[in-house]
Amino acid sequence: MSAGRAHDAIVIGAGVFGSWTAHFLRKLGASVLLLDAYGPANSRASSGGESRIIRMGYGADEIYTRWSMNALPKWKGLFAQVGRPELFQPTGVLWIEHEGQQYALDTLATLRRLGVRFEKLSVAQLRKRYPQIHFEDDCWGILEPESGVLMARRAVQVVVDQATKDGVAYRCEAVRPPAETHGHLSEIVAASGDKLSAANFVFACGAWLPKIFPDLLGKRVFPSRQEVFFFGVPPGDCRFAPPAMPTWLKVKDEFYGMPDIENRGLKIAHDRHGAAADPDTQSRAVSPEALALAKEYVARRFPVLRDAPVVETRVCQYENTSNGDFLIDRHPQMENVWLVGGGSGHGFKHGPSMGEYVAERVLRGGAIEPRFSLATKQVAQRRAVF
Ligand SMILES: Cc1cc2nc3c(=O)[nH]c(=O)nc-3n(C[C@H](O)[C@H](O)[C@H](O)COP(=O)(O)OP(=O)(O)OC[C@H]3O[C@@H](n4cnc5c(N)ncnc54)[C@H](O)[C@@H]3O)c2cc1C
């Protein structure tokens, strides 16, 4: 059965990248169909987590600082428009650094150059301001006071709701891998058997991209298992909630966390890439090894929470490219098929910038930034963007 009228664009995947892409395609006047196999920001999707950090610091990778700076007002603008300002939590983001860390010095230089507001804090200032956190003697900090946390799952659902109000059609459909065509793809087939035609197809399928394009991306997008813990705070104790406690990152330890937002507990996650993960079937129960590591870290960094219970957990996956740069490119054989993904553990915040960039390229053309191209994606992992 044919679904009838062709669209200017079909976007496959209603995670943060696909939903913002649909939004901006529509803003540019396109007729858009947005599809997702499991629903917008579902529990298997990388965008389906409770919360995601939005920060401006990116070491020397100015391109991502610029994208974050562009994205934050767009997120806030949408939340204001739909009357949901709480979907951005302005917790501030604290980088906990050690002496001599080049990444931190590069971050400082980039923030200064681009005029991002920040405070540089000595270890004495850190200890005074955040007595609930343990800082080693050679620590110092960079606080981004205007950055914070996006309430991820609900934020994406708001993007999709608003996009549908603006005229994007949304359907729950699992799309089969497209038939290998040379030149122009005219239609895709859904698991239901429906054939869906469009002028352009955007595959924003996160960790599923290697399953849909196994020959092309099977070795170029590496989904890794990531485990997240929420620790219960002591009763009547506000030291771990905003504004007393910021969101924080500690590059050296590869851990990051968030304060007790909406009373879910103190969030802690290990940023190191976990084992290879299948987004359809991987277990969403945390492993004893990751739990032990998180507990040990909490005891060290937040001594008051040494015996805090775990009150919630999440298991998700990063969709890593070889170095952490995003993937935005045309399919090499099908000129109207776009590959959009590779968020690599840091993509969420950039949803609006990604959507704007992709919609512009799909409808109006223009060169692709080499860092986003398929040609720069290697088959061995060497993480360079954090
Ligand atoms: C634990 C964790 C913590 C993170 N922390 C941060 C952070 O603090 N800040 C930050 O900026 N980023 C963070 N990220 C990264 C960020 O969440 C991801 O990069 C981003 O959500 C990727 O979005 P996406 O739209 O590409 O993929 P997804 O959200 O996975 O969306 C892809 C969608 O495609 C659909 N789909 C797949 N195949 C098909 C098909 N055949 N047919 C139809 N639909 C299909 C899926 O159902 C899914 O909904 C984190 C990620 C994880 C896992």
Short mmCIF file of C-alpha atoms and ligand atoms in Angstrom, two decimals:
data_model
loop_
_atom_site.label_atom_id
_atom_site.label_comp_id
_atom_site.label_asym_id
_atom_site.label_seq_id
_atom_site.Cartn_x
_atom_site.Cartn_y
_atom_site.Cartn_z
CA MET A 1 0.00 0.00 0.00
CA SER A 2 1.26 3.47 -0.75
CA ALA A 3 0.86 6.16 1.89
CA GLY A 4 -0.19 8.63 -0.77
CA ARG A 5 1.22 12.09 -1.11
CA ALA A 6 4.93 12.59 -1.36
CA HIS A 7 6.70 14.93 1.04
CA ASP A 8 9.56 17.31 0.54
CA ALA A 9 11.37 15.43 3.28
CA ILE A 10 10.94 12.37 5.44
CA VAL A 11 12.96 12.37 8.65
CA ILE A 12 13.54 8.93 10.11
CA GLY A 13 14.18 9.10 13.85
CA ALA A 14 12.49 11.47 16.32
CA GLY A 15 15.39 11.83 18.73
CA VAL A 16 16.87 15.24 19.40
CA PHE A 17 18.56 15.47 15.98
CA GLY A 18 15.60 14.27 13.90
CA SER A 19 12.97 16.28 15.75
CA TRP A 20 14.88 19.58 15.47
CA THR A 21 15.65 18.79 11.81
CA ALA A 22 11.95 18.28 11.13
CA HIS A 23 11.20 21.52 12.97
CA PHE A 24 13.63 23.57 10.86
CA LEU A 25 12.70 21.86 7.58
CA ARG A 26 9.13 22.94 8.25
CA LYS A 27 10.25 26.47 9.20
CA LEU A 28 11.91 26.68 5.78
CA GLY A 29 8.58 25.80 4.19
CA ALA A 30 8.99 22.07 3.50
CA SER A 31 6.28 19.46 3.89
CA VAL A 32 7.73 17.01 6.38
CA LEU A 33 6.93 13.53 7.66
CA LEU A 34 8.71 12.50 10.86
CA LEU A 35 8.87 8.80 11.73
CA ASP A 36 10.05 6.85 14.73
CA ALA A 37 9.98 3.14 15.42
CA TYR A 38 9.46 3.50 19.18
CA GLY A 39 8.30 7.11 19.60
CA PRO A 40 10.00 10.47 20.29
CA ALA A 41 12.74 10.21 22.95
CA ASN A 42 11.74 6.65 23.81
CA SER A 43 13.49 4.60 26.51
CA ARG A 44 15.88 2.98 24.03
CA ALA A 45 16.90 6.25 22.35
CA SER A 46 19.97 8.24 23.35
CA SER A 47 17.67 11.26 23.69
CA GLY A 48 15.36 9.39 26.07
CA GLY A 49 17.34 10.15 29.24
CA GLU A 50 16.00 12.30 32.06
CA SER A 51 18.54 15.11 31.70
CA ARG A 52 21.46 16.29 29.56
CA ILE A 53 24.11 18.94 30.18
CA ILE A 54 24.32 22.05 28.04
CA ARG A 55 27.70 23.77 28.45
CA MET A 56 29.77 26.04 26.28
CA GLY A 57 33.27 24.76 27.10
CA TYR A 58 34.75 22.44 24.49
CA GLY A 59 38.51 22.84 24.83
CA ALA A 60 39.89 24.14 21.55
CA ASP A 61 36.91 22.83 19.56
CA GLU A 62 35.44 26.25 18.94
CA ILE A 63 32.92 24.92 16.45
CA TYR A 64 31.04 23.12 19.23
CA THR A 65 31.21 26.14 21.56
CA ARG A 66 29.62 28.18 18.79
CA TRP A 67 26.95 25.53 18.20
CA SER A 68 26.14 25.44 21.94
CA MET A 69 25.95 29.22 22.09
CA ASN A 70 23.52 29.15 19.19
CA ALA A 71 21.49 26.27 20.65
CA LEU A 72 20.80 27.48 24.20
CA PRO A 73 18.64 30.50 23.28
CA LYS A 74 16.72 28.33 20.81
CA TRP A 75 15.97 25.75 23.49
CA LYS A 76 14.93 28.47 25.93
CA GLY A 77 12.88 30.22 23.26
CA LEU A 78 10.92 27.06 22.50
CA PHE A 79 10.35 26.29 26.19
CA ALA A 80 9.10 29.87 26.74
CA GLN A 81 6.83 29.61 23.70
CA VAL A 82 5.16 26.44 24.99
CA GLY A 83 5.07 27.58 28.62
CA ARG A 84 7.59 24.99 29.86
CA PRO A 85 10.58 27.04 31.09
CA GLU A 86 11.45 24.35 33.65
CA LEU A 87 12.77 22.15 30.84
CA PHE A 88 15.97 24.17 31.09
CA GLN A 89 17.43 24.15 34.60
CA PRO A 90 20.00 26.95 34.97
CA THR A 91 22.17 25.08 37.45
CA GLY A 92 25.46 26.51 36.19
CA VAL A 93 28.16 24.11 34.97
CA LEU A 94 31.39 23.73 36.92
CA TRP A 95 34.50 22.28 35.28
CA ILE A 96 36.68 20.78 38.01
CA GLU A 97 40.20 20.92 36.65
CA HIS A 98 43.74 20.12 37.73
CA GLU A 99 46.88 22.17 37.22
CA GLY A 100 48.43 21.78 33.79
CA GLN A 101 45.41 20.37 31.97
CA GLN A 102 45.64 21.65 28.41
CA TYR A 103 41.96 21.01 27.70
CA ALA A 104 40.99 23.39 30.50
CA LEU A 105 43.39 26.10 29.33
CA ASP A 106 41.99 25.75 25.80
CA THR A 107 38.45 26.01 27.18
CA LEU A 108 39.33 29.22 28.99
CA ALA A 109 40.85 30.71 25.83
CA THR A 110 37.83 29.79 23.70
CA LEU A 111 35.30 31.10 26.22
CA ARG A 112 37.24 34.37 26.46
CA ARG A 113 37.55 34.72 22.69
CA LEU A 114 33.84 34.12 22.09
CA GLY A 115 32.66 36.26 24.99
CA VAL A 116 31.04 33.47 27.04
CA ARG A 117 30.49 34.43 30.68
CA PHE A 118 32.56 32.37 33.12
CA GLU A 119 34.30 32.57 36.47
CA LYS A 120 37.72 31.12 37.20
CA LEU A 121 37.85 29.71 40.73
CA SER A 122 40.86 28.80 42.87
CA VAL A 123 40.81 25.72 45.08
CA ALA A 124 40.17 27.95 48.11
CA GLN A 125 37.19 29.53 46.38
CA LEU A 126 35.88 26.13 45.29
CA ARG A 127 36.10 24.76 48.83
CA LYS A 128 34.37 27.79 50.28
CA ARG A 129 31.58 27.85 47.73
CA TYR A 130 30.98 24.10 47.48
CA PRO A 131 31.85 22.52 50.86
CA GLN A 132 29.80 19.44 49.94
CA ILE A 133 32.34 18.53 47.19
CA HIS A 134 35.83 17.20 47.87
CA PHE A 135 38.54 19.00 45.86
CA GLU A 136 42.14 17.79 45.64
CA ASP A 137 44.80 20.41 46.47
CA ASP A 138 45.75 21.10 42.83
CA CYS A 139 42.16 21.67 41.69
CA TRP A 140 40.79 24.84 40.17
CA GLY A 141 37.52 25.52 38.43
CA ILE A 142 35.73 27.16 35.56
CA LEU A 143 32.11 27.99 36.30
CA GLU A 144 29.74 28.69 33.42
CA PRO A 145 26.94 30.40 35.37
CA GLU A 146 24.47 30.56 32.49
CA SER A 147 24.76 26.92 31.42
CA GLY A 148 22.81 24.06 32.93
CA VAL A 149 20.62 21.07 32.22
CA LEU A 150 18.03 20.24 29.58
CA MET A 151 15.26 17.88 30.72
CA ALA A 152 15.98 15.71 27.72
CA ARG A 153 13.09 13.31 27.15
CA ARG A 154 10.41 15.91 27.79
CA ALA A 155 12.33 18.54 25.81
CA VAL A 156 12.33 16.35 22.69
CA GLN A 157 8.66 15.57 23.14
CA VAL A 158 7.97 19.32 23.25
CA VAL A 159 9.95 19.81 20.02
CA VAL A 160 7.86 17.11 18.32
CA ASP A 161 4.57 18.47 19.71
CA GLN A 162 5.38 21.94 18.49
CA ALA A 163 6.61 20.67 15.11
CA THR A 164 3.32 18.81 14.60
CA LYS A 165 1.37 21.96 15.55
CA ASP A 166 3.44 23.78 12.93
CA GLY A 167 2.46 21.24 10.28
CA VAL A 168 4.97 18.36 10.50
CA ALA A 169 3.22 15.00 10.17
CA TYR A 170 4.36 12.41 12.73
CA ARG A 171 3.87 8.63 12.49
CA CYS A 172 5.05 5.66 14.51
CA GLU A 173 6.78 3.52 11.86
CA ALA A 174 9.86 1.32 11.75
CA VAL A 175 11.61 1.93 8.46
CA ARG A 176 13.42 -0.88 6.68
CA PRO A 177 16.93 -0.24 5.39
CA PRO A 178 16.52 1.41 1.98
CA ALA A 179 17.21 -0.66 -1.13
CA GLU A 180 20.69 0.12 -2.46
CA THR A 181 20.03 2.55 -5.26
CA HIS A 182 22.42 4.64 -7.26
CA GLY A 183 21.49 8.26 -7.73
CA HIS A 184 18.09 9.08 -6.30
CA LEU A 185 16.03 7.22 -3.70
CA SER A 186 12.34 7.58 -4.42
CA GLU A 187 10.75 5.74 -1.52
CA ILE A 188 11.32 3.88 1.70
CA VAL A 189 9.34 0.96 3.04
CA ALA A 190 8.03 0.75 6.58
CA ALA A 191 7.74 -2.48 8.54
CA SER A 192 3.96 -2.12 8.08
CA GLY A 193 4.53 -2.48 4.33
CA ASP A 194 3.66 1.15 3.60
CA LYS A 195 5.75 2.78 0.91
CA LEU A 196 6.63 6.36 1.71
CA SER A 197 7.93 8.69 -0.97
CA ALA A 198 9.70 12.01 -0.64
CA ALA A 199 12.19 14.27 -2.36
CA ASN A 200 14.68 13.91 0.52
CA PHE A 201 15.29 11.40 3.29
CA VAL A 202 17.10 12.23 6.51
CA PHE A 203 18.20 9.23 8.54
CA ALA A 204 18.67 10.60 12.07
CA CYS A 205 18.69 7.19 13.69
CA GLY A 206 21.30 7.56 16.42
CA ALA A 207 22.76 4.21 17.47
CA TRP A 208 20.65 2.44 14.84
CA LEU A 209 22.55 3.99 11.93
CA PRO A 210 25.03 1.08 11.74
CA LYS A 211 22.10 -1.36 11.59
CA ILE A 212 20.40 0.52 8.77
CA PHE A 213 23.58 1.05 6.75
CA PRO A 214 25.79 -1.86 7.86
CA ASP A 215 28.23 -1.69 4.96
CA LEU A 216 28.72 2.05 5.21
CA LEU A 217 28.44 2.71 8.95
CA GLY A 218 28.78 -0.69 10.59
CA LYS A 219 32.33 0.17 11.58
CA ARG A 220 32.04 3.96 11.65
CA VAL A 221 29.42 4.47 14.37
CA PHE A 222 30.14 2.60 17.59
CA PRO A 223 27.24 2.38 20.06
CA SER A 224 28.60 2.00 23.60
CA ARG A 225 26.74 1.07 26.77
CA GLN A 226 26.55 3.93 29.31
CA GLU A 227 25.20 3.59 32.84
CA VAL A 228 23.76 6.40 34.94
CA PHE A 229 23.03 6.49 38.69
CA PHE A 230 20.93 8.73 40.90
CA PHE A 231 21.96 8.75 44.56
CA GLY A 232 19.46 9.68 47.27
CA VAL A 233 20.39 12.74 49.32
CA PRO A 234 20.02 12.88 53.13
CA PRO A 235 16.57 13.95 54.38
CA GLY A 236 16.03 17.69 54.69
CA ASP A 237 19.44 18.40 53.14
CA CYS A 238 19.49 21.00 50.34
CA ARG A 239 23.25 21.01 49.81
CA PHE A 240 22.99 18.74 46.79
CA ALA A 241 20.18 20.61 45.03
CA PRO A 242 20.44 23.80 42.96
CA PRO A 243 21.38 26.54 43.65
CA ALA A 244 23.81 25.15 46.27
CA MET A 245 25.14 22.49 43.91
CA PRO A 246 26.01 23.02 40.24
CA THR A 247 26.22 20.55 37.39
CA TRP A 248 29.86 19.51 37.18
CA LEU A 249 32.35 17.73 34.93
CA LYS A 250 35.71 16.30 35.81
CA VAL A 251 37.58 15.52 32.64
CA LYS A 252 40.52 13.87 34.39
CA ASP A 253 38.30 11.33 36.20
CA GLU A 254 35.93 10.88 33.22
CA PHE A 255 33.00 11.41 35.60
CA TYR A 256 30.29 14.06 35.52
CA GLY A 257 27.12 14.72 37.42
CA MET A 258 24.16 16.89 38.15
CA PRO A 259 22.56 18.20 41.31
CA ASP A 260 19.34 16.85 42.76
CA ILE A 261 16.98 18.20 40.08
CA GLU A 262 13.25 17.66 40.57
CA ASN A 263 14.12 15.49 43.60
CA ARG A 264 15.43 12.60 41.48
CA GLY A 265 18.71 12.43 43.44
CA LEU A 266 22.31 13.33 42.66
CA LYS A 267 23.10 12.10 39.15
CA ILE A 268 26.50 10.52 38.48
CA ALA A 269 27.80 8.94 35.28
CA HIS A 270 31.06 7.60 34.00
CA ASP A 271 31.85 9.16 30.64
CA ARG A 272 34.28 6.44 29.54
CA HIS A 273 32.94 4.39 26.62
CA GLY A 274 31.38 1.15 27.81
CA ALA A 275 31.01 -2.15 25.97
CA ALA A 276 29.47 -2.39 22.49
CA ALA A 277 25.70 -2.06 22.77
CA ASP A 278 22.70 -3.00 20.63
CA PRO A 279 20.08 -0.27 21.13
CA ASP A 280 17.17 -2.64 20.51
CA THR A 281 18.14 -5.42 22.85
CA GLN A 282 20.73 -4.31 25.41
CA SER A 283 19.68 -4.76 29.04
CA ARG A 284 18.63 -1.57 30.76
CA ALA A 285 19.54 -2.95 34.18
CA VAL A 286 22.81 -1.58 35.55
CA SER A 287 25.81 -3.85 36.04
CA PRO A 288 27.35 -4.55 39.48
CA GLU A 289 30.73 -3.33 38.15
CA ALA A 290 29.40 0.08 37.11
CA LEU A 291 27.47 0.38 40.37
CA ALA A 292 30.60 -0.32 42.42
CA LEU A 293 32.59 2.26 40.44
CA ALA A 294 29.89 4.91 40.86
CA LYS A 295 29.59 4.26 44.61
CA GLU A 296 33.33 4.47 45.05
CA TYR A 297 33.43 7.75 43.15
CA VAL A 298 30.55 9.30 45.11
CA ALA A 299 32.21 8.36 48.40
CA ARG A 300 35.42 10.05 47.27
CA ARG A 301 33.95 13.20 45.70
CA PHE A 302 30.94 13.71 48.04
CA PRO A 303 31.98 12.26 51.41
CA VAL A 304 28.61 13.04 53.03
CA LEU A 305 26.96 10.69 50.51
CA ARG A 306 29.29 7.78 51.30
CA ASP A 307 26.39 5.51 52.22
CA ALA A 308 23.72 7.12 50.05
CA PRO A 309 21.30 4.67 48.44
CA VAL A 310 20.82 4.44 44.67
CA VAL A 311 17.29 5.73 44.03
CA GLU A 312 17.16 5.44 40.23
CA THR A 313 19.26 4.15 37.37
CA ARG A 314 19.35 4.43 33.59
CA VAL A 315 21.21 2.54 30.90
CA CYS A 316 21.59 4.15 27.51
CA GLN A 317 24.09 4.21 24.67
CA TYR A 318 26.40 6.74 23.11
CA GLU A 319 26.56 6.66 19.30
CA ASN A 320 30.26 7.36 18.85
CA THR A 321 32.08 8.31 15.72
CA SER A 322 35.80 7.57 15.64
CA ASN A 323 36.80 10.89 17.23
CA GLY A 324 33.51 12.34 18.51
CA ASP A 325 32.80 14.69 15.61
CA PHE A 326 29.24 14.55 14.33
CA LEU A 327 28.24 12.83 11.11
CA ILE A 328 26.29 15.02 8.67
CA ASP A 329 26.62 14.05 5.04
CA ARG A 330 24.86 12.76 2.00
CA HIS A 331 24.89 9.02 1.39
CA PRO A 332 27.72 8.48 -1.11
CA GLN A 333 25.46 6.54 -3.51
CA MET A 334 22.11 8.27 -2.98
CA GLU A 335 22.30 12.02 -3.31
CA ASN A 336 18.96 12.72 -1.62
CA VAL A 337 19.68 10.54 1.42
CA TRP A 338 21.25 12.24 4.44
CA LEU A 339 23.11 10.57 7.29
CA VAL A 340 22.76 12.53 10.52
CA GLY A 341 24.10 11.33 13.84
CA GLY A 342 27.26 10.49 15.72
CA GLY A 343 26.27 12.58 18.76
CA SER A 344 29.07 10.72 20.58
CA GLY A 345 27.94 11.42 24.14
CA HIS A 346 27.78 15.20 23.67
CA GLY A 347 25.18 15.75 20.96
CA PHE A 348 21.99 16.51 22.84
CA LYS A 349 22.61 20.17 23.61
CA HIS A 350 23.25 20.85 19.94
CA GLY A 351 19.83 19.70 18.71
CA PRO A 352 18.69 23.14 17.49
CA SER A 353 22.03 23.88 15.80
CA MET A 354 22.03 20.46 14.18
CA GLY A 355 18.46 20.84 12.95
CA GLU A 356 19.11 24.27 11.51
CA TYR A 357 22.31 23.14 9.79
CA VAL A 358 20.82 19.98 8.29
CA ALA A 359 17.58 21.64 7.11
CA GLU A 360 19.57 24.34 5.38
CA ARG A 361 21.83 21.81 3.60
CA VAL A 362 18.95 19.54 2.58
CA LEU A 363 16.79 22.29 1.11
CA ARG A 364 19.33 24.87 -0.03
CA GLY A 365 22.59 22.95 -0.49
CA GLY A 366 25.95 24.30 0.61
CA ALA A 367 29.24 22.75 1.58
CA ILE A 368 29.50 20.33 4.48
CA GLU A 369 31.95 21.17 7.24
CA PRO A 370 34.78 18.64 6.71
CA ARG A 371 34.70 17.60 10.38
CA PHE A 372 31.13 16.35 9.86
CA SER A 373 31.77 14.51 6.61
CA LEU A 374 31.60 10.76 6.15
CA ALA A 375 35.08 10.83 4.64
CA THR A 376 36.61 11.92 7.96
CA LYS A 377 35.02 9.04 9.89
CA GLN A 378 37.51 6.29 10.66
CA VAL A 379 36.92 2.68 11.64
CA ALA A 380 39.12 2.78 14.76
CA GLN A 381 38.11 4.80 17.80
CA ARG A 382 40.33 7.64 18.92
CA ARG A 383 38.21 10.01 20.97
CA ALA A 384 39.22 13.64 20.66
CA VAL A 385 36.00 15.62 21.18
CA PHE A 386 34.43 15.57 24.66
C1 LIG B 1 24.00 8.44 29.23
C2 LIG B 1 24.13 9.54 28.23
C3 LIG B 1 24.48 10.81 28.67
C4 LIG B 1 24.60 11.86 27.75
N1 LIG B 1 24.88 13.09 28.22
C5 LIG B 1 24.85 14.15 27.37
C6 LIG B 1 24.97 15.46 27.89
O1 LIG B 1 25.07 15.67 29.11
N2 LIG B 1 24.91 16.51 27.01
C7 LIG B 1 24.77 16.30 25.67
O2 LIG B 1 24.75 17.29 24.93
N3 LIG B 1 24.65 15.05 25.14
C8 LIG B 1 24.68 13.98 25.97
N4 LIG B 1 24.53 12.70 25.48
C9 LIG B 1 24.45 12.48 24.03
C10 LIG B 1 23.09 12.73 23.46
O3 LIG B 1 22.07 12.28 24.31
C11 LIG B 1 22.99 12.04 22.09
O4 LIG B 1 24.11 12.40 21.29
C12 LIG B 1 21.73 12.44 21.36
O5 LIG B 1 20.59 12.23 22.18
C13 LIG B 1 21.59 11.63 20.06
O6 LIG B 1 20.36 11.94 19.47
P1 LIG B 1 19.90 11.25 18.12
O7 LIG B 1 18.67 11.96 17.72
O8 LIG B 1 21.04 11.17 17.17
O9 LIG B 1 19.62 9.72 18.51
P2 LIG B 1 18.41 9.04 19.31
O10 LIG B 1 17.94 9.90 20.40
O11 LIG B 1 18.85 7.67 19.67
O12 LIG B 1 17.25 8.97 18.26
C14 LIG B 1 17.25 8.07 17.18
C15 LIG B 1 15.83 7.65 16.93
O13 LIG B 1 15.77 6.90 15.73
C16 LIG B 1 14.74 5.95 15.86
N5 LIG B 1 14.96 4.92 14.86
C17 LIG B 1 16.04 4.12 14.75
N6 LIG B 1 15.91 3.28 13.72
C18 LIG B 1 14.70 3.55 13.17
C19 LIG B 1 13.99 3.00 12.05
N7 LIG B 1 14.51 2.01 11.32
N8 LIG B 1 12.78 3.50 11.76
C20 LIG B 1 12.24 4.51 12.49
N9 LIG B 1 12.88 5.05 13.56
C21 LIG B 1 14.09 4.58 13.88
C22 LIG B 1 14.88 5.47 17.29
O14 LIG B 1 13.70 4.89 17.80
C23 LIG B 1 15.26 6.75 18.01
O15 LIG B 1 14.13 7.38 18.62
C24 LIG B 1 24.41 11.62 26.35
C25 LIG B 1 24.07 10.34 25.92
C26 LIG B 1 23.92 9.31 26.85
C27 LIG B 1 23.53 7.95 26.36
#
